[in-house]
mmCIF file of C-alpha atoms in Angstrom:
data_model
loop_
_atom_site.group_PDB
_atom_site.id
_atom_site.type_symbol
_atom_site.label_atom_id
_atom_site.label_comp_id
_atom_site.label_asym_id
_atom_site.label_seq_id
_atom_site.Cartn_x
_atom_site.Cartn_y
_atom_site.Cartn_z
ATOM 1 C CA MET A 1 19.072 -35.280 -2.030
ATOM 2 C CA ASN A 2 20.635 -34.118 1.192
ATOM 3 C CA PRO A 3 17.909 -34.181 3.892
ATOM 4 C CA ASN A 4 19.531 -31.221 5.604
ATOM 5 C CA MET A 5 19.169 -29.174 2.412
ATOM 6 C CA THR A 6 15.494 -30.142 2.212
ATOM 7 C CA SER A 7 14.979 -29.093 5.802
ATOM 8 C CA ASP A 8 16.741 -25.769 5.188
ATOM 9 C CA ALA A 9 14.563 -25.101 2.141
ATOM 10 C CA ARG A 10 11.413 -25.764 4.135
ATOM 11 C CA GLY A 11 12.648 -23.437 6.865
ATOM 12 C CA ALA A 12 13.398 -20.697 4.344
ATOM 13 C CA ASN A 13 9.898 -20.945 2.880
ATOM 14 C CA HIS A 14 8.189 -21.201 6.241
ATOM 15 C CA THR A 15 6.473 -18.022 7.353
ATOM 16 C CA SER A 16 7.228 -17.265 10.985
ATOM 17 C CA PRO A 17 4.248 -15.794 12.817
ATOM 18 C CA PHE A 18 6.468 -13.349 14.710
ATOM 19 C CA MET A 19 6.758 -10.588 12.106
ATOM 20 C CA PRO A 20 3.076 -10.611 11.002
ATOM 21 C CA THR A 21 2.083 -10.533 14.674
ATOM 22 C CA ALA A 22 4.456 -7.616 15.294
ATOM 23 C CA PHE A 23 3.001 -5.827 12.267
ATOM 24 C CA PHE A 24 -0.572 -6.090 13.549
ATOM 25 C CA PHE A 25 0.459 -5.230 17.112
ATOM 26 C CA PHE A 26 2.287 -2.021 16.259
ATOM 27 C CA ALA A 27 -0.367 -1.028 13.713
ATOM 28 C CA ALA A 28 -3.022 -1.411 16.419
ATOM 29 C CA VAL A 29 -0.926 0.530 18.956
ATOM 30 C CA PHE A 30 -0.475 3.429 16.546
ATOM 31 C CA MET A 31 -4.174 3.567 15.664
ATOM 32 C CA LEU A 32 -5.106 3.470 19.353
ATOM 33 C CA LEU A 33 -2.737 6.274 20.329
ATOM 34 C CA ASP A 34 -3.654 8.283 17.247
ATOM 35 C CA GLY A 35 -7.326 7.891 18.133
ATOM 36 C CA LEU A 36 -6.519 9.265 21.593
ATOM 37 C CA ALA A 37 -4.882 12.298 19.910
ATOM 38 C CA ILE A 38 -1.443 11.484 21.293
ATOM 39 C CA GLN A 39 1.122 13.694 19.591
ATOM 40 C CA GLY A 40 4.887 13.853 19.297
ATOM 41 C CA LEU A 41 7.640 13.214 16.785
ATOM 42 C CA TRP A 42 7.959 9.649 18.038
ATOM 43 C CA MET A 43 4.458 8.978 16.703
ATOM 44 C CA ALA A 44 5.823 9.418 13.180
ATOM 45 C CA SER A 45 8.295 6.589 13.812
ATOM 46 C CA LEU A 46 5.582 4.425 15.333
ATOM 47 C CA LYS A 47 3.370 5.037 12.306
ATOM 48 C CA ALA A 48 6.106 3.845 9.938
ATOM 49 C CA LEU A 49 7.180 0.880 12.081
ATOM 50 C CA PRO A 50 4.590 -1.597 10.681
ATOM 51 C CA ILE A 51 5.768 -0.740 7.153
ATOM 52 C CA ALA A 52 9.378 -1.340 8.230
ATOM 53 C CA ILE A 53 8.308 -4.780 9.468
ATOM 54 C CA LEU A 54 6.744 -5.502 6.078
ATOM 55 C CA ALA A 55 10.059 -4.518 4.482
ATOM 56 C CA LEU A 56 11.848 -7.108 6.639
ATOM 57 C CA MET A 57 9.278 -9.682 5.516
ATOM 58 C CA ALA A 58 9.826 -8.704 1.879
ATOM 59 C CA MET A 59 13.582 -9.103 2.274
ATOM 60 C CA ARG A 60 13.059 -12.585 3.652
ATOM 61 C CA HIS A 61 10.391 -13.914 1.317
ATOM 62 C CA LEU A 62 10.819 -12.129 -2.020
ATOM 63 C CA GLU A 63 13.705 -12.185 -4.447
ATOM 64 C CA GLY A 64 15.059 -10.554 -7.580
ATOM 65 C CA LEU A 65 13.564 -7.418 -9.119
ATOM 66 C CA SER A 66 10.250 -7.998 -7.351
ATOM 67 C CA ARG A 67 11.972 -7.733 -3.973
ATOM 68 C CA SER A 68 13.875 -4.597 -4.987
ATOM 69 C CA LEU A 69 10.770 -2.801 -6.263
ATOM 70 C CA THR A 70 8.702 -3.866 -3.247
ATOM 71 C CA LEU A 71 11.363 -2.702 -0.798
ATOM 72 C CA ALA A 72 11.628 0.638 -2.578
ATOM 73 C CA ALA A 73 7.826 1.064 -2.553
ATOM 74 C CA LEU A 74 7.686 0.279 1.166
ATOM 75 C CA ALA A 75 10.562 2.686 1.852
ATOM 76 C CA PHE A 76 8.760 5.565 0.135
ATOM 77 C CA SER A 77 5.527 4.568 1.895
ATOM 78 C CA ALA A 78 7.295 4.798 5.256
ATOM 79 C CA LEU A 79 8.741 8.170 4.237
ATOM 80 C CA GLY A 80 5.257 9.361 3.316
ATOM 81 C CA ASP A 81 3.950 8.158 6.678
ATOM 82 C CA VAL A 82 6.584 10.169 8.516
ATOM 83 C CA LEU A 83 6.085 13.304 6.416
ATOM 84 C CA LEU A 84 2.300 13.281 6.821
ATOM 85 C CA GLU A 85 2.617 12.814 10.571
ATOM 86 C CA MET A 86 4.859 15.867 10.943
ATOM 87 C CA THR A 87 3.805 19.518 10.826
ATOM 88 C CA PHE A 88 5.562 21.862 8.404
ATOM 89 C CA ALA A 89 4.857 23.968 5.326
ATOM 90 C CA GLN A 90 3.713 21.965 2.281
ATOM 91 C CA GLN A 91 3.506 18.841 4.437
ATOM 92 C CA PHE A 92 0.717 17.305 2.361
ATOM 93 C CA ILE A 93 2.526 17.878 -0.946
ATOM 94 C CA PHE A 94 5.733 16.245 0.284
ATOM 95 C CA GLY A 95 3.817 13.307 1.740
ATOM 96 C CA LEU A 96 1.792 12.966 -1.444
ATOM 97 C CA GLY A 97 5.020 13.016 -3.464
ATOM 98 C CA ALA A 98 6.512 10.172 -1.411
ATOM 99 C CA PHE A 99 3.417 8.053 -1.877
ATOM 100 C CA LEU A 100 3.339 8.934 -5.573
ATOM 101 C CA VAL A 101 6.781 7.365 -5.970
ATOM 102 C CA ALA A 102 5.613 4.340 -3.949
ATOM 103 C CA GLN A 103 2.617 3.858 -6.236
ATOM 104 C CA LEU A 104 4.774 4.161 -9.359
ATOM 105 C CA LEU A 105 7.140 1.511 -7.983
ATOM 106 C CA TYR A 106 4.243 -0.819 -7.200
ATOM 107 C CA ALA A 107 2.793 -0.156 -10.656
ATOM 108 C CA ALA A 108 6.121 -0.958 -12.333
ATOM 109 C CA ASN A 109 6.332 -4.177 -10.315
ATOM 110 C CA PHE A 110 2.828 -5.330 -11.282
ATOM 111 C CA LEU A 111 2.652 -4.106 -14.872
ATOM 112 C CA ARG A 112 5.721 -6.080 -15.921
ATOM 113 C CA CYS A 113 3.734 -9.251 -15.101
ATOM 114 C CA ALA A 114 0.403 -8.037 -16.499
ATOM 115 C CA ASP A 115 -1.699 -9.490 -19.298
ATOM 116 C CA PHE A 116 -4.601 -7.272 -20.354
ATOM 117 C CA ARG A 117 -5.862 -9.611 -23.081
ATOM 118 C CA ASN A 118 -7.777 -12.126 -20.990
ATOM 119 C CA ARG A 119 -11.345 -11.986 -19.714
ATOM 120 C CA ARG A 120 -10.378 -11.972 -16.026
ATOM 121 C CA SER A 121 -8.292 -8.838 -16.498
ATOM 122 C CA LEU A 122 -11.082 -7.017 -18.326
ATOM 123 C CA ILE A 123 -13.617 -7.895 -15.636
ATOM 124 C CA ARG A 124 -11.304 -6.443 -13.022
ATOM 125 C CA ILE A 125 -9.961 -3.333 -14.728
ATOM 126 C CA LEU A 126 -13.120 -1.890 -16.275
ATOM 127 C CA PRO A 127 -14.739 -1.142 -12.885
ATOM 128 C CA VAL A 128 -11.462 0.384 -11.676
ATOM 129 C CA ILE A 129 -11.408 2.757 -14.643
ATOM 130 C CA LEU A 130 -15.054 3.722 -14.119
ATOM 131 C CA VAL A 131 -14.498 4.365 -10.414
ATOM 132 C CA ALA A 132 -11.375 6.415 -11.183
ATOM 133 C CA VAL A 133 -13.284 8.605 -13.630
ATOM 134 C CA GLY A 134 -16.007 9.128 -11.039
ATOM 135 C CA LEU A 135 -13.466 10.025 -8.348
ATOM 136 C CA ALA A 136 -11.731 12.476 -10.654
ATOM 137 C CA ARG A 137 -14.985 14.254 -11.471
ATOM 138 C CA TRP A 138 -15.949 14.366 -7.787
ATOM 139 C CA ILE A 139 -12.682 15.259 -6.049
ATOM 140 C CA LEU A 140 -10.607 17.299 -8.521
ATOM 141 C CA PRO A 141 -12.975 20.312 -8.628
ATOM 142 C CA ALA A 142 -12.784 20.490 -4.833
ATOM 143 C CA ALA A 143 -8.991 20.133 -4.688
ATOM 144 C CA GLY A 144 -8.358 23.676 -5.902
ATOM 145 C CA GLU A 145 -4.688 24.436 -6.573
ATOM 146 C CA LEU A 146 -3.763 20.899 -5.517
ATOM 147 C CA ALA A 147 -5.844 19.407 -8.343
ATOM 148 C CA PRO A 148 -2.847 18.741 -10.689
ATOM 149 C CA ALA A 149 -0.944 16.905 -7.936
ATOM 150 C CA VAL A 150 -4.040 14.942 -6.928
ATOM 151 C CA LEU A 151 -4.705 13.993 -10.562
ATOM 152 C CA LEU A 152 -1.132 12.767 -10.995
ATOM 153 C CA TYR A 153 -1.447 10.652 -7.868
ATOM 154 C CA LEU A 154 -4.810 9.296 -8.984
ATOM 155 C CA LEU A 155 -3.295 8.181 -12.285
ATOM 156 C CA ALA A 156 -0.442 6.464 -10.450
ATOM 157 C CA ILE A 157 -2.651 4.513 -8.067
ATOM 158 C CA VAL A 158 -4.997 3.530 -10.904
ATOM 159 C CA ALA A 159 -1.981 2.223 -12.840
ATOM 160 C CA MET A 160 -1.004 0.232 -9.753
ATOM 161 C CA ALA A 161 -4.515 -1.219 -9.424
ATOM 162 C CA LEU A 162 -4.715 -2.052 -13.134
ATOM 163 C CA GLY A 163 -1.368 -3.822 -12.958
ATOM 164 C CA ALA A 164 -2.511 -5.823 -9.940
ATOM 165 C CA GLY A 165 -5.803 -6.707 -11.615
ATOM 166 C CA ALA A 166 -4.128 -7.912 -14.805
ATOM 167 C CA HIS A 167 -1.286 -9.803 -13.107
ATOM 168 C CA ARG A 168 -0.810 -13.203 -14.772
ATOM 169 C CA GLY A 169 -0.375 -15.076 -11.496
ATOM 170 C CA ASN A 170 -2.774 -15.988 -8.699
ATOM 171 C CA SER A 171 -3.502 -12.338 -8.060
ATOM 172 C CA GLY A 172 -6.811 -12.191 -6.198
ATOM 173 C CA LEU A 173 -5.214 -11.089 -2.929
ATOM 174 C CA LEU A 174 -2.916 -8.671 -4.741
ATOM 175 C CA PHE A 175 -5.869 -7.046 -6.494
ATOM 176 C CA ALA A 176 -7.794 -6.851 -3.226
ATOM 177 C CA GLY A 177 -4.838 -5.074 -1.627
ATOM 178 C CA ALA A 178 -4.641 -2.608 -4.500
ATOM 179 C CA LEU A 179 -8.361 -1.820 -4.234
ATOM 180 C CA THR A 180 -8.034 -1.352 -0.481
ATOM 181 C CA PHE A 181 -5.181 1.085 -1.086
ATOM 182 C CA MET A 182 -7.441 3.009 -3.468
ATOM 183 C CA LEU A 183 -10.140 3.050 -0.779
ATOM 184 C CA SER A 184 -7.705 4.382 1.821
ATOM 185 C CA ASP A 185 -6.566 7.191 -0.452
ATOM 186 C CA THR A 186 -10.163 7.970 -1.399
ATOM 187 C CA LEU A 187 -10.978 8.403 2.291
ATOM 188 C CA ILE A 188 -8.038 10.803 2.618
ATOM 189 C CA ALA A 189 -9.211 12.845 -0.377
ATOM 190 C CA VAL A 190 -12.849 12.969 0.710
ATOM 191 C CA ASN A 191 -11.917 13.893 4.269
ATOM 192 C CA LYS A 192 -9.547 16.642 3.103
ATOM 193 C CA PHE A 193 -11.376 18.121 0.122
ATOM 194 C CA ILE A 194 -15.077 17.211 0.393
ATOM 195 C CA ALA A 195 -16.201 16.911 4.023
ATOM 196 C CA PRO A 196 -14.815 15.641 7.356
ATOM 197 C CA LEU A 197 -15.551 11.948 7.892
ATOM 198 C CA PRO A 198 -16.319 10.375 11.284
ATOM 199 C CA LEU A 199 -13.367 8.351 12.597
ATOM 200 C CA ALA A 200 -11.505 9.300 9.431
ATOM 201 C CA ASP A 201 -7.980 8.740 10.764
ATOM 202 C CA THR A 202 -8.809 5.275 12.076
ATOM 203 C CA ALA A 203 -10.551 4.247 8.863
ATOM 204 C CA ILE A 204 -7.700 5.591 6.737
ATOM 205 C CA MET A 205 -4.984 3.804 8.702
ATOM 206 C CA LEU A 206 -6.963 0.564 8.991
ATOM 207 C CA THR A 207 -7.414 0.347 5.228
ATOM 208 C CA TYR A 208 -3.855 1.541 4.587
ATOM 209 C CA TYR A 209 -2.172 -1.035 6.800
ATOM 210 C CA GLY A 210 -4.530 -3.718 5.504
ATOM 211 C CA ALA A 211 -3.693 -2.785 1.919
ATOM 212 C CA GLN A 212 0.055 -2.912 2.471
ATOM 213 C CA ILE A 213 0.111 -6.356 4.061
ATOM 214 C CA ALA A 214 -2.387 -7.721 1.521
ATOM 215 C CA ILE A 215 -0.181 -6.450 -1.305
ATOM 216 C CA LEU A 216 2.920 -8.049 0.197
ATOM 217 C CA TYR A 217 1.255 -11.432 0.637
ATOM 218 C CA GLY A 218 -0.409 -10.978 -2.744
ATOM 219 C CA ILE A 219 2.959 -10.521 -4.427
ATOM 220 C CA ARG A 220 4.205 -13.740 -2.844
ATOM 221 C CA ARG A 221 1.098 -15.667 -3.897
ATOM 222 C CA ALA A 222 1.037 -14.266 -7.441
ATOM 223 C CA GLN A 223 4.631 -15.298 -8.003
ATOM 224 C CA ALA A 224 4.395 -18.719 -6.349
#
């Protein structure tokens, strides 16, 4: 074997700390400025920048259909970030729609590798289903005319979580990321439809960014 080829392969598989560091840095900067109530259209770009960094990481470390679906999910997530940060009529619906597509793409990516017939999958997915039913009964009555859209989104994110939980690979981190994404969206729904939460924006973004990077690394680990 050519030693140069071996060295190149190791370099290709090596994870540079630069992009993960940049992800955490810009995520922290956005949350800090958002917590200080800094406003402006440039904040929408800053909010989406950590997701763009994850997309660069996905391009480098994933391949095939998994890379394509992950990149598409991250692209719609970034679009949702921008839409929700802006102010215009039906802002929430458009942002919700972008994230709905992102969740469906993630779900498609995970479900194609899922096996629901083993004990590990059942242990994971049954609590997710129970929690989803509880959330639906709690949040949908308070969502008013947005209830159909919220229900559709809830079904999409549950499908994503079920696919992550039943993934055939080493999917513990992937499942944890999916659950954290559910938590982030639950915080959004509770804060919007039930009652204002203390430090809601910070908690939502912390769990959201954490979910996205956990899912990306989880995809890599599950397919290794």
